[in-house]
PDB file of C-alpha atoms in Angstrom:
ATOM      1  CA  GLY R   1      97.850  33.772-200.109  1.00 79.00           C
ATOM      2  CA  ILE R   2      99.480  36.814-198.119  1.00 82.00           C
ATOM      3  CA  LEU R   3     101.879  38.580-200.059  1.00 87.00           C
ATOM      4  CA  GLU R   4     103.377  40.605-197.165  1.00 88.00           C
ATOM      5  CA  ARG R   5     102.519  40.999-193.555  1.00 87.00           C
ATOM      6  CA  ALA R   6     101.863  44.533-192.046  1.00 86.00           C
ATOM      7  CA  VAL R   7     104.694  46.191-190.407  1.00 86.00           C
ATOM      8  CA  LYS R   8     104.282  48.131-187.379  1.00 88.00           C
ATOM      9  CA  ILE R   9     105.878  51.825-187.471  1.00 89.00           C
ATOM     10  CA  ALA R  10     105.070  53.233-184.145  1.00 90.00           C
ATOM     11  CA  GLN R  11     102.515  53.322-181.123  1.00 93.00           C
ATOM     12  CA  LEU R  12     100.717  56.471-181.531  1.00 94.00           C
ATOM     13  CA  VAL R  13      99.265  56.882-177.979  1.00 96.00           C
ATOM     14  CA  GLY R  14     100.389  56.239-174.488  1.00 96.00           C
ATOM     15  CA  GLU R  15     103.785  56.690-172.667  1.00 96.00           C
ATOM     16  CA  ILE R  16     105.667  53.526-173.344  1.00 96.00           C
ATOM     17  CA  ASP R  17     105.398  51.260-176.331  1.00 95.00           C
ATOM     18  CA  ARG R  18     103.762  47.952-175.405  1.00 94.00           C
ATOM     19  CA  GLU R  19     105.863  45.958-177.898  1.00 93.00           C
ATOM     20  CA  THR R  20     109.333  47.688-177.652  1.00 93.00           C
ATOM     21  CA  ASP R  21     109.083  48.745-173.975  1.00 96.00           C
ATOM     22  CA  GLN R  22     110.562  52.137-175.209  1.00 95.00           C
ATOM     23  CA  PRO R  23     108.970  55.510-174.824  1.00 96.00           C
ATOM     24  CA  THR R  24     106.529  56.695-177.320  1.00 96.00           C
ATOM     25  CA  LEU R  25     107.297  59.572-179.690  1.00 96.00           C
ATOM     26  CA  ASN R  26     104.022  61.183-178.555  1.00 97.00           C
ATOM     27  CA  GLN R  27     103.956  61.070-174.986  1.00 97.00           C
ATOM     28  CA  THR R  28     100.073  61.454-174.779  1.00 98.00           C
ATOM     29  CA  LEU R  29      99.741  60.664-171.202  1.00 97.00           C
ATOM     30  CA  SER R  30     102.081  63.212-170.002  1.00 98.00           C
ATOM     31  CA  ARG R  31     101.359  65.769-172.616  1.00 98.00           C
ATOM     32  CA  TYR R  32      97.760  65.348-173.167  1.00 98.00           C
ATOM     33  CA  LYS R  33      96.564  63.126-170.350  1.00 98.00           C
ATOM     34  CA  LEU R  34      95.527  60.648-173.156  1.00 98.00           C
ATOM     35  CA  TRP R  35      96.202  56.852-172.517  1.00 95.00           C
ATOM     36  CA  ALA R  36      94.294  54.862-174.870  1.00 95.00           C
ATOM     37  CA  THR R  37      92.072  55.373-177.886  1.00 95.00           C
ATOM     38  CA  ASP R  38      90.929  53.517-180.972  1.00 93.00           C
ATOM     39  CA  LEU R  39      90.547  54.427-184.751  1.00 92.00           C
ATOM     40  CA  GLY R  40      92.923  57.211-185.878  1.00 94.00           C
ATOM     41  CA  ILE R  41      90.818  57.936-189.133  1.00 95.00           C
ATOM     42  CA  PRO R  42      92.888  60.552-191.349  1.00 95.00           C
ATOM     43  CA  PHE R  43      92.013  63.158-193.718  1.00 96.00           C
ATOM     44  CA  ARG R  44      93.600  66.321-195.134  1.00 96.00           C
ATOM     45  CA  HIS R  45      92.500  69.634-193.976  1.00 97.00           C
ATOM     46  CA  GLN R  46      94.364  73.131-194.251  1.00 96.00           C
ATOM     47  CA  ASP R  47      98.185  71.371-195.125  1.00 95.00           C
ATOM     48  CA  ARG R  48      97.725  69.079-192.187  1.00 97.00           C
ATOM     49  CA  THR R  49      96.682  65.409-191.913  1.00 96.00           C
ATOM     50  CA  PHE R  50      94.181  65.189-189.054  1.00 98.00           C
ATOM     51  CA  LEU R  51      93.270  62.085-187.245  1.00 97.00           C
ATOM     52  CA  LEU R  52      89.807  61.545-185.544  1.00 98.00           C
ATOM     53  CA  PHE R  53      90.224  58.958-182.630  1.00 97.00           C
ATOM     54  CA  GLY R  54      86.950  57.452-181.032  1.00 95.00           C
ATOM     55  CA  ASP R  55      86.179  56.200-177.345  1.00 95.00           C
ATOM     56  CA  SER R  56      89.298  57.844-176.013  1.00 96.00           C
ATOM     57  CA  GLY R  57      90.439  57.263-172.474  1.00 95.00           C
ATOM     58  CA  GLY R  58      92.479  59.572-170.158  1.00 95.00           C
ATOM     59  CA  ALA R  59      91.596  62.740-168.029  1.00 93.00           C
ATOM     60  CA  HIS R  60      87.998  62.264-169.555  1.00 95.00           C
ATOM     61  CA  GLY R  61      86.225  60.322-172.303  1.00 93.00           C
ATOM     62  CA  GLY R  62      85.041  61.400-175.649  1.00 96.00           C
ATOM     63  CA  ASP R  63      86.602  61.159-179.266  1.00 97.00           C
ATOM     64  CA  ALA R  64      89.869  62.878-179.373  1.00 98.00           C
ATOM     65  CA  ILE R  65      91.044  64.838-182.654  1.00 98.00           C
ATOM     66  CA  ALA R  66      94.885  65.467-183.545  1.00 98.00           C
ATOM     67  CA  TYR R  67      96.983  66.497-186.410  1.00 98.00           C
ATOM     68  CA  THR R  68     100.296  65.953-187.927  1.00 97.00           C
ATOM     69  CA  THR R  69     102.462  68.036-190.231  1.00 96.00           C
ATOM     70  CA  ASP R  70     104.541  64.683-191.092  1.00 94.00           C
ATOM     71  CA  SER R  71     104.816  63.779-194.702  1.00 89.00           C
ATOM     72  CA  ASN R  72     106.591  60.547-194.042  1.00 89.00           C
ATOM     73  CA  PRO R  73     104.951  58.097-191.477  1.00 87.00           C
ATOM     74  CA  GLU R  74     108.270  55.822-191.818  1.00 87.00           C
ATOM     75  CA  ASP R  75     109.720  57.248-188.529  1.00 85.00           C
ATOM     76  CA  GLY R  76     106.448  57.768-186.616  1.00 87.00           C
ATOM     77  CA  LEU R  77     103.863  60.353-186.546  1.00 93.00           C
ATOM     78  CA  ALA R  78     104.377  63.310-184.364  1.00 97.00           C
ATOM     79  CA  LEU R  79     100.739  64.202-183.282  1.00 98.00           C
ATOM     80  CA  THR R  80      99.402  67.443-181.750  1.00 98.00           C
ATOM     81  CA  PHE R  81      96.177  67.061-179.942  1.00 98.00           C
ATOM     82  CA  LEU R  82      93.772  69.663-179.634  1.00 98.00           C
ATOM     83  CA  THR R  83      93.417  70.609-176.067  1.00 98.00           C
ATOM     84  CA  GLN R  84      91.267  72.053-173.243  1.00 97.00           C
ATOM     85  CA  ALA R  85      92.528  74.967-171.231  1.00 97.00           C
ATOM     86  CA  ASP R  86      94.023  72.297-168.596  1.00 97.00           C
ATOM     87  CA  GLY R  87      96.182  70.741-171.281  1.00 97.00           C
ATOM     88  CA  SER R  88      94.239  67.638-171.677  1.00 98.00           C
ATOM     89  CA  PHE R  89      92.931  66.353-175.065  1.00 98.00           C
ATOM     90  CA  LYS R  90      89.911  68.095-176.242  1.00 97.00           C
ATOM     91  CA  ALA R  91      86.874  65.692-176.949  1.00 97.00           C
ATOM     92  CA  ILE R  92      84.915  66.474-180.236  1.00 98.00           C
ATOM     93  CA  HIS R  93      81.623  67.730-179.215  1.00 98.00           C
ATOM     94  CA  ILE R  94      78.554  67.990-181.375  1.00 98.00           C
ATOM     95  CA  PRO R  95      75.565  69.576-179.991  1.00 97.00           C
ATOM     96  CA  ASP R  96      72.508  67.855-179.925  1.00 93.00           C
ATOM     97  CA  ILE R  97      73.565  64.231-180.468  1.00 96.00           C
ATOM     98  CA  SER R  98      74.551  61.443-178.347  1.00 95.00           C
ATOM     99  CA  GLN R  99      78.426  60.764-178.232  1.00 95.00           C
ATOM    100  CA  GLU R 100      78.610  57.861-175.566  1.00 93.00           C
ATOM    101  CA  PRO R 101      80.873  54.855-176.157  1.00 91.00           C
ATOM    102  CA  PHE R 102      80.602  53.377-179.547  1.00 90.00           C
ATOM    103  CA  GLU R 103      79.262  56.564-181.106  1.00 94.00           C
ATOM    104  CA  VAL R 104      82.390  57.629-182.892  1.00 94.00           C
ATOM    105  CA  PRO R 105      83.694  59.571-185.760  1.00 96.00           C
ATOM    106  CA  THR R 106      84.066  57.329-189.051  1.00 94.00           C
ATOM    107  CA  GLU R 107      85.344  59.856-191.484  1.00 96.00           C
ATOM    108  CA  GLY R 108      86.479  63.303-192.352  1.00 97.00           C
ATOM    109  CA  THR R 109      87.017  65.767-195.089  1.00 96.00           C
ATOM    110  CA  SER R 110      87.770  69.173-195.988  1.00 96.00           C
ATOM    111  CA  HIS R 111      85.866  71.564-198.483  1.00 95.00           C
ATOM    112  CA  ASP R 112      86.082  75.456-199.017  1.00 96.00           C
ATOM    113  CA  GLY R 113      88.307  76.054-195.702  1.00 97.00           C
ATOM    114  CA  ASN R 114      85.671  74.055-193.598  1.00 98.00           C
ATOM    115  CA  MET R 115      86.184  70.458-191.844  1.00 98.00           C
ATOM    116  CA  TYR R 116      83.268  68.067-192.091  1.00 98.00           C
ATOM    117  CA  ILE R 117      83.012  64.946-190.029  1.00 98.00           C
ATOM    118  CA  TYR R 118      80.762  61.937-190.259  1.00 96.00           C
ATOM    119  CA  HIS R 119      79.858  60.726-186.681  1.00 96.00           C
ATOM    120  CA  THR R 120      77.856  57.692-185.623  1.00 93.00           C
ATOM    121  CA  THR R 121      75.088  58.105-182.808  1.00 94.00           C
ATOM    122  CA  ASP R 122      72.071  56.584-181.019  1.00 93.00           C
ATOM    123  CA  SER R 123      74.119  53.386-180.521  1.00 89.00           C
ATOM    124  CA  THR R 124      72.083  50.335-178.969  1.00 85.00           C
ATOM    125  CA  GLY R 125      75.162  48.441-178.117  1.00 80.00           C
ATOM    126  CA  PRO R 126      78.683  47.482-179.501  1.00 79.00           C
ATOM    127  CA  GLY R 127      78.360  47.630-183.379  1.00 73.00           C
ATOM    128  CA  GLU R 128      74.907  48.799-183.459  1.00 81.00           C
ATOM    129  CA  MET R 129      74.465  52.442-184.755  1.00 80.00           C
ATOM    130  CA  GLY R 130      71.197  54.188-185.039  1.00 89.00           C
ATOM    131  CA  ARG R 131      72.241  56.932-187.466  1.00 92.00           C
ATOM    132  CA  THR R 132      75.224  58.928-188.985  1.00 93.00           C
ATOM    133  CA  VAL R 133      75.384  62.688-188.979  1.00 96.00           C
ATOM    134  CA  VAL R 134      77.472  65.230-190.635  1.00 97.00           C
ATOM    135  CA  ALA R 135      78.960  68.140-188.646  1.00 98.00           C
ATOM    136  CA  VAL R 136      80.999  71.056-189.676  1.00 98.00           C
ATOM    137  CA  SER R 137      83.846  72.850-188.026  1.00 98.00           C
ATOM    138  CA  THR R 138      84.727  76.350-189.492  1.00 98.00           C
ATOM    139  CA  ASP R 139      87.904  76.667-186.915  1.00 98.00           C
ATOM    140  CA  ALA R 140      89.746  73.397-187.533  1.00 97.00           C
ATOM    141  CA  GLY R 141      88.387  71.103-185.282  1.00 98.00           C
ATOM    142  CA  GLU R 142      88.054  73.259-182.214  1.00 98.00           C
ATOM    143  CA  THR R 143      84.167  73.531-182.337  1.00 98.00           C
ATOM    144  CA  PHE R 144      81.612  71.541-184.235  1.00 98.00           C
ATOM    145  CA  ARG R 145      78.029  72.309-185.310  1.00 98.00           C
ATOM    146  CA  TYR R 146      75.505  69.491-186.538  1.00 98.00           C
ATOM    147  CA  LEU R 147      74.350  69.975-189.964  1.00 98.00           C
ATOM    148  CA  TYR R 148      72.162  67.037-190.958  1.00 96.00           C
ATOM    149  CA  ASP R 149      71.624  63.252-190.649  1.00 95.00           C
ATOM    150  CA  LEU R 150      73.345  61.354-193.256  1.00 93.00           C
ATOM    151  CA  SER R 151      71.621  57.992-192.919  1.00 86.00           C
ATOM    152  CA  LEU R 152      68.961  56.465-190.573  1.00 83.00           C
ATOM    153  CA  GLN R 153      69.090  53.175-192.067  1.00 77.00           C
ATOM    154  CA  HIS R 154      71.812  52.668-194.732  1.00 76.00           C
ATOM    155  CA  PHE R 155      75.523  53.794-195.010  1.00 75.00           C
ATOM    156  CA  ILE R 156      75.869  54.136-191.087  1.00 78.00           C
ATOM    157  CA  GLN R 157      79.667  53.473-191.615  1.00 80.00           C
ATOM    158  CA  VAL R 158      81.001  55.740-194.233  1.00 83.00           C
ATOM    159  CA  SER R 159      84.189  56.071-196.041  1.00 84.00           C
ATOM    160  CA  VAL R 160      84.303  59.400-198.311  1.00 84.00           C
ATOM    161  CA  VAL R 161      86.705  59.552-201.315  1.00 82.00           C
ATOM    162  CA  GLU R 162      87.121  62.797-202.946  1.00 80.00           C
ATOM    163  CA  VAL R 163      87.100  62.686-206.660  1.00 82.00           C
ATOM    164  CA  GLU R 164      87.111  65.255-209.541  1.00 83.00           C
ATOM    165  CA  ALA R 165      83.635  65.969-211.032  1.00 84.00           C
ATOM    166  CA  ALA R 166      85.032  65.230-214.381  1.00 88.00           C
ATOM    167  CA  GLU R 167      85.921  61.691-213.342  1.00 81.00           C
ATOM    168  CA  TRP R 168      82.160  61.120-212.608  1.00 75.00           C
TER     169      TRP R 168
END
């Protein structure tokens, strides 16, 4: 049976929390021209927790990226979104791959000062991904460069877990 139900802490995006009818902590529409998104995949990089969001809606489409320095989410997460020159959220752009709806980041990790993300692409419809690629950022998510295809048939939706080599 169910031991305990999940408890909502805070709505991360938008202006007004749809459940409480109160202003959200992040005020993403007025601050970043971002009104909706999905996912929110967290990973640590350079003493920050970054979050990868897919299929974001607002001033433009794309997959948004934000970070927080909060260490305790119990009172919500104050997010800082990477932005374009006009202040709107900056979409993750990986040259040479399709990033249409349903083609989204699925994981991120950090190694030797670089940020790596895993991103699905070549979708043929909802839930139908063609492949997953790995991209790298050397500037904390401002720009990305395609590295290689991770998988064309298997492991399209990935979840990375960092372990010590000695544990293997």
